[in-house]
PDB file of C-alpha atoms in Angstrom:
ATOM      1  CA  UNK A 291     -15.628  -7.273  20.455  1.00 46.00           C
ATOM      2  CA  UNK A 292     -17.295  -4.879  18.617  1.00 48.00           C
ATOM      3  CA  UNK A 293     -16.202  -2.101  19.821  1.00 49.00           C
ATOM      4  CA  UNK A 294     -12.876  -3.603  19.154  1.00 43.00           C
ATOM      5  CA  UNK A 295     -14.435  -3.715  15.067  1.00 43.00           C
ATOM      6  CA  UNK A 296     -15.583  -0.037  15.506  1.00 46.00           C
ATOM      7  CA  UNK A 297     -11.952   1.102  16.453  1.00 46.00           C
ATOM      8  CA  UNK A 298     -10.247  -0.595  14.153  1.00 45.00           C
ATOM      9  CA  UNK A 299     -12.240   1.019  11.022  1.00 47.00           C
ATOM     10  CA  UNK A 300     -11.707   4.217  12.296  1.00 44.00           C
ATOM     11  CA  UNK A 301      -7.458   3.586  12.491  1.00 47.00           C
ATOM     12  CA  UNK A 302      -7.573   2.283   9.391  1.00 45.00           C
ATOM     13  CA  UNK A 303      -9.263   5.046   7.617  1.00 44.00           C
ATOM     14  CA  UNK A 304      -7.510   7.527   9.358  1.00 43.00           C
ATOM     15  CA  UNK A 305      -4.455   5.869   8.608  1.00 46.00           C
ATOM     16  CA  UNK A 306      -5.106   6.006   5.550  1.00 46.00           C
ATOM     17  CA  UNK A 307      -6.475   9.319   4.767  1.00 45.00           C
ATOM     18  CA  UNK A 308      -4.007  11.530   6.348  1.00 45.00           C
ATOM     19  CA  UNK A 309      -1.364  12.381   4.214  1.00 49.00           C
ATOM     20  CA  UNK A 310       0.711  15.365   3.086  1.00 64.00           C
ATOM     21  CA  UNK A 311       0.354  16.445  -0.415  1.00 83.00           C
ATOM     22  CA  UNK A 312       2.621  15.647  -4.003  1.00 90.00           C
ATOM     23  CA  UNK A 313       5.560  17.165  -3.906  1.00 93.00           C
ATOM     24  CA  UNK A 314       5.778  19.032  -7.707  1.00 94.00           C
ATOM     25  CA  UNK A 315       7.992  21.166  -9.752  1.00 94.00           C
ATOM     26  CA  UNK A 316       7.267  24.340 -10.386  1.00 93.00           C
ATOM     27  CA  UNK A 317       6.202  25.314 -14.003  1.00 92.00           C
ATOM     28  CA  UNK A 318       6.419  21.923 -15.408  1.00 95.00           C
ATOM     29  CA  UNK A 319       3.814  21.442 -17.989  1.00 94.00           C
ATOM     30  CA  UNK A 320       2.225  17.799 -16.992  1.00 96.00           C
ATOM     31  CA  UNK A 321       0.024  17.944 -19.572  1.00 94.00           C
ATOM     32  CA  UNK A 322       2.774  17.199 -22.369  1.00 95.00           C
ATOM     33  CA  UNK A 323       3.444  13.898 -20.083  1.00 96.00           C
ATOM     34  CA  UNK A 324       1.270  11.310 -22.574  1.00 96.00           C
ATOM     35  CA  UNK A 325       4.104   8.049 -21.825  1.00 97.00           C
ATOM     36  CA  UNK A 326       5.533   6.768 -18.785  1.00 98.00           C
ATOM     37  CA  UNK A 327       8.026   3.942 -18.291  1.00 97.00           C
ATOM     38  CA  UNK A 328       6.752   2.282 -15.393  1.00 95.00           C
ATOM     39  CA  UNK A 329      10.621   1.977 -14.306  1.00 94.00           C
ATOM     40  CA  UNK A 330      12.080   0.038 -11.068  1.00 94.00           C
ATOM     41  CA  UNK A 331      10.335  -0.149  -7.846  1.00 95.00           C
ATOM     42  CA  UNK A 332      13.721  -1.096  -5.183  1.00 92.00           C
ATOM     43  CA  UNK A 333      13.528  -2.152  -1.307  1.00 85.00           C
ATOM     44  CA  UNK A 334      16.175  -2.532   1.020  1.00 74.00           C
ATOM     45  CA  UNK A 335      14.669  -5.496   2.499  1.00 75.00           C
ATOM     46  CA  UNK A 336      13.730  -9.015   1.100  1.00 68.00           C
ATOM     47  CA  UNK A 337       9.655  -8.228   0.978  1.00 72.00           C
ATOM     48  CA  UNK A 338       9.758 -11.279  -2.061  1.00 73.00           C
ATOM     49  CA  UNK A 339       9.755  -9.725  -5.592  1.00 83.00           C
ATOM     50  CA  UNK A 340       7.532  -6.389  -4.258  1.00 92.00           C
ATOM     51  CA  UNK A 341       9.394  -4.447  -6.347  1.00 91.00           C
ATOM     52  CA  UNK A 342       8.246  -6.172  -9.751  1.00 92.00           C
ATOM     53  CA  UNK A 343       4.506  -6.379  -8.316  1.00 93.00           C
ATOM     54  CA  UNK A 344       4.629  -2.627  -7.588  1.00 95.00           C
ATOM     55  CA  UNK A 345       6.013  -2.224 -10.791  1.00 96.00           C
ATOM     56  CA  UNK A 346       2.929  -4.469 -12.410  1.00 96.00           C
ATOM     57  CA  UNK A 347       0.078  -2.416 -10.342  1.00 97.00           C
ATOM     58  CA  UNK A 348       1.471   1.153 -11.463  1.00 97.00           C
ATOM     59  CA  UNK A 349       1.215   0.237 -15.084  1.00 97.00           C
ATOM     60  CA  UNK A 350      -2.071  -1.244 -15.025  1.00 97.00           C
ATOM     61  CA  UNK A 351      -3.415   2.267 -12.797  1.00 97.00           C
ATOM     62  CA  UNK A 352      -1.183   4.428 -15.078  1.00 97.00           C
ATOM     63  CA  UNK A 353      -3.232   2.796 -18.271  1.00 96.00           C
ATOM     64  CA  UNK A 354      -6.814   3.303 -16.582  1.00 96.00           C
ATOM     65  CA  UNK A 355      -6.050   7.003 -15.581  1.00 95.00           C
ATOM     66  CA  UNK A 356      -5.380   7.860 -19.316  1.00 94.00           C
ATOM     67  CA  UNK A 357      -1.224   7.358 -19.686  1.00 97.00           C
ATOM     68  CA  UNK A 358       0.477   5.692 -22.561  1.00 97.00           C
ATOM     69  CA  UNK A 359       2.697   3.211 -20.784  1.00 97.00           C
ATOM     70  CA  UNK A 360       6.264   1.405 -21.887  1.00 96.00           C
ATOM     71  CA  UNK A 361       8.447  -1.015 -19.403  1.00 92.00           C
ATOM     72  CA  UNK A 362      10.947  -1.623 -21.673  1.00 93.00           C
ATOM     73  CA  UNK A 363      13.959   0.797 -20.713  1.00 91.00           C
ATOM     74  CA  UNK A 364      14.791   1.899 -24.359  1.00 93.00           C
ATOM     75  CA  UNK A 365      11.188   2.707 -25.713  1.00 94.00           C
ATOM     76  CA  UNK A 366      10.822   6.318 -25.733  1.00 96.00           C
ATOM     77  CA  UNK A 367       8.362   8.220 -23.010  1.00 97.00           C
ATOM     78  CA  UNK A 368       7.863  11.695 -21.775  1.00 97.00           C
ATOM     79  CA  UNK A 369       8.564  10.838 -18.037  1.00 98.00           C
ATOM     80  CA  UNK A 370       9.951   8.049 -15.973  1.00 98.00           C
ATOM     81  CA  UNK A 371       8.034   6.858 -12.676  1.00 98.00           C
ATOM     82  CA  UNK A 372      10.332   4.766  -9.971  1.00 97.00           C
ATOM     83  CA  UNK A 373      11.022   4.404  -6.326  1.00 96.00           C
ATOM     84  CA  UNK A 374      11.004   1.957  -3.290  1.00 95.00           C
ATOM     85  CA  UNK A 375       9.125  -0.001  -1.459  1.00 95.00           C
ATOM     86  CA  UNK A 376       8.898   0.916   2.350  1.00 93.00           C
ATOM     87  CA  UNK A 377       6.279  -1.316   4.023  1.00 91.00           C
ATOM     88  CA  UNK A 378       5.393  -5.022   2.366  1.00 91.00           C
ATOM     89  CA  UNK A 379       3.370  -6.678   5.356  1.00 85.00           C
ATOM     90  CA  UNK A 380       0.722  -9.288   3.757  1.00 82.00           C
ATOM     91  CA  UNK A 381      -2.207  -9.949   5.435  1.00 74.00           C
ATOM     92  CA  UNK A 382      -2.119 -12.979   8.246  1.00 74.00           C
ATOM     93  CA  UNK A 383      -4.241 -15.231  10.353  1.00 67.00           C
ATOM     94  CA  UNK A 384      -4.126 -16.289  13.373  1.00 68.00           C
ATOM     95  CA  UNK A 385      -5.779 -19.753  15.323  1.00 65.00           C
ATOM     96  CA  UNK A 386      -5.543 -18.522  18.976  1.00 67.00           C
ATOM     97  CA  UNK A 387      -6.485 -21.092  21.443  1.00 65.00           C
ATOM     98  CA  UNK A 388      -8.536 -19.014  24.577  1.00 65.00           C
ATOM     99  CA  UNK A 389      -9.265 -22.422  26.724  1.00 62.00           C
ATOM    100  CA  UNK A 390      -8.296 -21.302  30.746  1.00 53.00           C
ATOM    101  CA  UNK A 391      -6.466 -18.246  28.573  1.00 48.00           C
ATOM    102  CA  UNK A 392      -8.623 -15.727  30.111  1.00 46.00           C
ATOM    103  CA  UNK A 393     -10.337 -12.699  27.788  1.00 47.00           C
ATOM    104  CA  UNK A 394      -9.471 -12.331  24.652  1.00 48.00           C
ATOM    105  CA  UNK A 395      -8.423  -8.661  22.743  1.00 52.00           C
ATOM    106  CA  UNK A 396      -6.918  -6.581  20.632  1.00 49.00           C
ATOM    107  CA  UNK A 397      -4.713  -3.853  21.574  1.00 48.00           C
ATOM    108  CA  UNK A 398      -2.756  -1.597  18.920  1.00 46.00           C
ATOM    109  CA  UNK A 399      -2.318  -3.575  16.442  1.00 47.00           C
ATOM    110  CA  UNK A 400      -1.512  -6.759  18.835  1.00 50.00           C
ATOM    111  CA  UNK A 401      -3.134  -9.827  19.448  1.00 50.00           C
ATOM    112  CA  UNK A 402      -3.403  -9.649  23.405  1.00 50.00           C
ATOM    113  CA  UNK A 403      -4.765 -12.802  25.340  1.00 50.00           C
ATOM    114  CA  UNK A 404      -3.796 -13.958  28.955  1.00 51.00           C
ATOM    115  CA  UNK A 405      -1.820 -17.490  28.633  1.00 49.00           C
ATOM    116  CA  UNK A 406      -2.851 -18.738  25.408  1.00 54.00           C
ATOM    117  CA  UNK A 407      -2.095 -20.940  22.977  1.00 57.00           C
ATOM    118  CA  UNK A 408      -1.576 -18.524  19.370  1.00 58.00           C
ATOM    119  CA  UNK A 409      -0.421 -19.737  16.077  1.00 54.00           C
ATOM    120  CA  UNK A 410       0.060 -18.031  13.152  1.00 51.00           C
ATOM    121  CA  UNK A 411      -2.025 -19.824   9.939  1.00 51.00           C
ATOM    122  CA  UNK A 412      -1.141 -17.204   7.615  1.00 48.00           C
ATOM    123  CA  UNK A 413      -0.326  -6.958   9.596  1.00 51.00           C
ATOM    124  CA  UNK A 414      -0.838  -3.877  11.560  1.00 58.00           C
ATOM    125  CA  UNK A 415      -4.037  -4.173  12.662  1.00 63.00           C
ATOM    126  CA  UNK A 416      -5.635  -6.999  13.999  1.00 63.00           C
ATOM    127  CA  UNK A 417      -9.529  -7.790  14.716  1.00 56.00           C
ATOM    128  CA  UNK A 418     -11.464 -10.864  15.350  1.00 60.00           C
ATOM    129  CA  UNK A 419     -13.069 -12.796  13.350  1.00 59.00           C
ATOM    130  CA  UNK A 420     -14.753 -15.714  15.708  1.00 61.00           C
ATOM    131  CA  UNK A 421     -14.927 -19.206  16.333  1.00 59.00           C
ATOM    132  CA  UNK A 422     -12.900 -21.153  14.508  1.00 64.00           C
ATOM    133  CA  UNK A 423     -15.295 -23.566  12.810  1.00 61.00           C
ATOM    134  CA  UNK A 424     -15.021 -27.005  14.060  1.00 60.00           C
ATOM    135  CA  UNK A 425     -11.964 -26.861  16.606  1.00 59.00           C
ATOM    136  CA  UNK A 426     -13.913 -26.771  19.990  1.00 60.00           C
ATOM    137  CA  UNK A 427     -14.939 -24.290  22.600  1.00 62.00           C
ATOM    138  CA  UNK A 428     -11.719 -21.645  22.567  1.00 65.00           C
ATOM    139  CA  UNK A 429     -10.591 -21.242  19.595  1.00 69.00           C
ATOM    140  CA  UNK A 430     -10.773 -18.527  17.444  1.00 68.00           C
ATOM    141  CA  UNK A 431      -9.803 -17.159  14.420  1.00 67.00           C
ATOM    142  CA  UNK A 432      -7.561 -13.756  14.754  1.00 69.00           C
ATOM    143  CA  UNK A 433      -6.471 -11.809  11.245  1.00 70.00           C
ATOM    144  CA  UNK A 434      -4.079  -8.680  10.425  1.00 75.00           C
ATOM    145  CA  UNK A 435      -4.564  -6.083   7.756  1.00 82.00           C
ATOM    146  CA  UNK A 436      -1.916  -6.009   4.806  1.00 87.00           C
ATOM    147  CA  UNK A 437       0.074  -2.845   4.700  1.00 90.00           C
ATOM    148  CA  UNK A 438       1.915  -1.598   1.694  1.00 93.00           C
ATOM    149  CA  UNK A 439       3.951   2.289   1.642  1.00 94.00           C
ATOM    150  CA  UNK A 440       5.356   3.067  -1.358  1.00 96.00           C
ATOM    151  CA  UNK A 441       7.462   5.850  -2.159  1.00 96.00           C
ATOM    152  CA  UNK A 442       7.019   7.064  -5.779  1.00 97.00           C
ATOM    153  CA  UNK A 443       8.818  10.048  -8.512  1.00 98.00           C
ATOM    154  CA  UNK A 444       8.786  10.930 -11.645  1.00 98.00           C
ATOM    155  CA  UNK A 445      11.439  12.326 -13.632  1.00 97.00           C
ATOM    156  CA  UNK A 446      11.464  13.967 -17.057  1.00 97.00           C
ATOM    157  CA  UNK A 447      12.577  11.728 -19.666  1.00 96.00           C
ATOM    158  CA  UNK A 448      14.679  13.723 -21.420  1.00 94.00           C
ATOM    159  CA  UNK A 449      16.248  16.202 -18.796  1.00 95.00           C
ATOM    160  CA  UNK A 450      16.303  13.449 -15.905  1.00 95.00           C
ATOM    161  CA  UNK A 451      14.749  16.341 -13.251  1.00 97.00           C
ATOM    162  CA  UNK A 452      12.547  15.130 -10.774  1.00 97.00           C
ATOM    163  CA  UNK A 453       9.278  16.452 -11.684  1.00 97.00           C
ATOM    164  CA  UNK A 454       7.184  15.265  -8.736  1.00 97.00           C
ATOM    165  CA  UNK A 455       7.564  12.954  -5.883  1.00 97.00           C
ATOM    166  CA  UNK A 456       4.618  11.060  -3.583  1.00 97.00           C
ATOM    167  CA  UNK A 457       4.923   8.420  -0.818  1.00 96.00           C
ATOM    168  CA  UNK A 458       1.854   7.057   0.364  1.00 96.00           C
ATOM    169  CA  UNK A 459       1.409   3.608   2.978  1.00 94.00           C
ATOM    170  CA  UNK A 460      -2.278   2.290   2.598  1.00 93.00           C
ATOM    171  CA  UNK A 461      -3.483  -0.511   5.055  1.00 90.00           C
ATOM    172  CA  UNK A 462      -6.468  -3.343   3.397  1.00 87.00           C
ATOM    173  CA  UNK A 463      -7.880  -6.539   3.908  1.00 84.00           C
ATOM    174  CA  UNK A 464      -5.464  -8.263   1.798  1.00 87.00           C
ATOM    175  CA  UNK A 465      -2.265  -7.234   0.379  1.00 90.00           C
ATOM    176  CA  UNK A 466      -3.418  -7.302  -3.416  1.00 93.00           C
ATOM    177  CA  UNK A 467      -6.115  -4.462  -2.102  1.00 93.00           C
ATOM    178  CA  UNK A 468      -3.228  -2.827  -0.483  1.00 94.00           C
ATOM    179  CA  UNK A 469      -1.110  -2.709  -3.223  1.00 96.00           C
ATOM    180  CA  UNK A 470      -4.156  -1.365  -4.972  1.00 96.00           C
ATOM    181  CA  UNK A 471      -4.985   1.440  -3.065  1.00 96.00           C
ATOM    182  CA  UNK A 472      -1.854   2.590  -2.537  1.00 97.00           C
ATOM    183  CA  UNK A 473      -0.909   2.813  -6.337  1.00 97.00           C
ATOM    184  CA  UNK A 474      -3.918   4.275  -6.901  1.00 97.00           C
ATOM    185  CA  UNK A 475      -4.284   7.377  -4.168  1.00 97.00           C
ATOM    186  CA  UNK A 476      -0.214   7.740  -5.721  1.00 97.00           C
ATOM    187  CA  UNK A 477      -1.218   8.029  -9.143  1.00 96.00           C
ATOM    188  CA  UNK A 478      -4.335  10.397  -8.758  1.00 95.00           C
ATOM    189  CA  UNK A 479      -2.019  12.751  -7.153  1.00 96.00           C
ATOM    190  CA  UNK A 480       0.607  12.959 -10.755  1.00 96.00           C
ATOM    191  CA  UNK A 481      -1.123  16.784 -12.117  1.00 94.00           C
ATOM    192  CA  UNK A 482      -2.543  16.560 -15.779  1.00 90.00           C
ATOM    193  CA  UNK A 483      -1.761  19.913 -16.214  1.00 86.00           C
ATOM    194  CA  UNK A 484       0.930  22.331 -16.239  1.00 76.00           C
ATOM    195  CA  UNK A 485       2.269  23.113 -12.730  1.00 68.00           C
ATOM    196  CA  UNK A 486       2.526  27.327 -12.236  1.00 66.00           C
ATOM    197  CA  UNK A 487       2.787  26.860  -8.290  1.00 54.00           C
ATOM    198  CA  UNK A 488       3.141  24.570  -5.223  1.00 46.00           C
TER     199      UNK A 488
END
C-alpha cells in the first residue's frame, strides 16, 4: 500500500506543478492596477454555487497579495478579474468491504478491488486510508482528492481589453485546500509591473 501512497504524491505534485505560463498583454503597465472587482466566476455545469465560492477565495487572495478589492459592479477599479469554473470535484470517501473480495488497490485514480462490496460515505486520486474502525475484518476506508481548475482574466476597467488570462486545475486533500491553491498559484501569476514583453 505504500507504494500505492508514494505514487500518488508524486501525481499529485506533478499534476500540479506543470503548467504553462500567464498569458499577458504586451506593454500594459500592471503596476497602475491598485483595485480589482472580483467579478463573476460562471460554469456550464451545476458544481453547487462554485462560482460565488471562487468568487469569495479570489478576493480574500487578491487582499493578502496587496490589491484594493470591490465586488460591487458599480464601485470604480482599475481592472476586472472573471472567468469559469472547469473542474469542481470535492473530496469523497469511500467504506469498501474486502471480505472474500480478493486484494485491494488503487489504479489511476480508481478504486480497484476484485468482487467487493464499495460505498461511497462522502476525486481524482484515490489512496487508502485503512481499517475502518470498528466494522470488522474487511473493511476499509478508501478517500479521493478534491480537484478544482479554474480559468481566470483580467480586463482593464476602463478600455474592457483583456490584459492577462491564467487557467490553472490544482488537486488537495479537501476541496476548501483546492480552491485555495488554485486561487492562489492564479493570482501570483497577475505581474505587478508594467508588461514590455511576453
Amino acid at each position: 500500500m505504500k507504494k500505492y501512497l508514494a505514487a500518488a504524491a508524486v501525481c499529485v505534485f506533478l499534476c500540479s506543478c506543470a503548467t504553462p505560463g500567464a498569458v499577458v498583454k504586451d506593454g500594459y503597465d500592471f503596476s497602475a492596477v491598485r483595485t480589482v472587482r472580483a467579478g463573476v466566476f460562471t460554469s456550464d455545469r451545476d458544481y453547487n454555487n462554485s462560482g460565488d465560492a471562487v468568487q469569495t477565495a479570489f478576493m480574500r487572495r487578491l487582499l493578502a497579495n496587496g490589491f484594493n478589492v470591490v465586488a460591487d459592479p458599480n464601485a470604480p477599479a482599475d481592472a476586472v478579474i472573471e472567468g469559469s469554473v472547469t473542474i469542481w470535484q470535492p473530496d469523497q470517501r469511500f467504506l469498501v468491504n474486502t471480505a472474500g473480495g480478493g486484494a485491494a488497490g488503487v489504479r489511476r485514480g480508481r478504486v480497484i478491488y476484485g468482487q467487493p462490496s464499495v460505498v461511497q460515505i462522502s476525486g481524482s486520486n484515490a489512496y487508502d486510508l485503512g481499517p475502518a474502525f470498528g466494522m470488522g475484518p474487511g473493511n476499509r476506508i478508501v478517500a479521493s482528492n478534491a480537484t478544482v481548475g479554474i480559468s481566470a482574466f483580467m480586463t482593464d476597467a476602463q478600455t474592457g481589453k483583456v490584459v492577462w488570462s491564467f487557467s490553472y486545475t490544482y488537486e488537495g486533500i479537501d476541496l476548501a485546500s483546492a480552491l485555495d491553491g488554485a486561487v492562489r498559484f492564479i493570482v501570483r501569476t497577475i505581474p505587478r509591473t508594467a508588461n514590455t514583453a511576453n
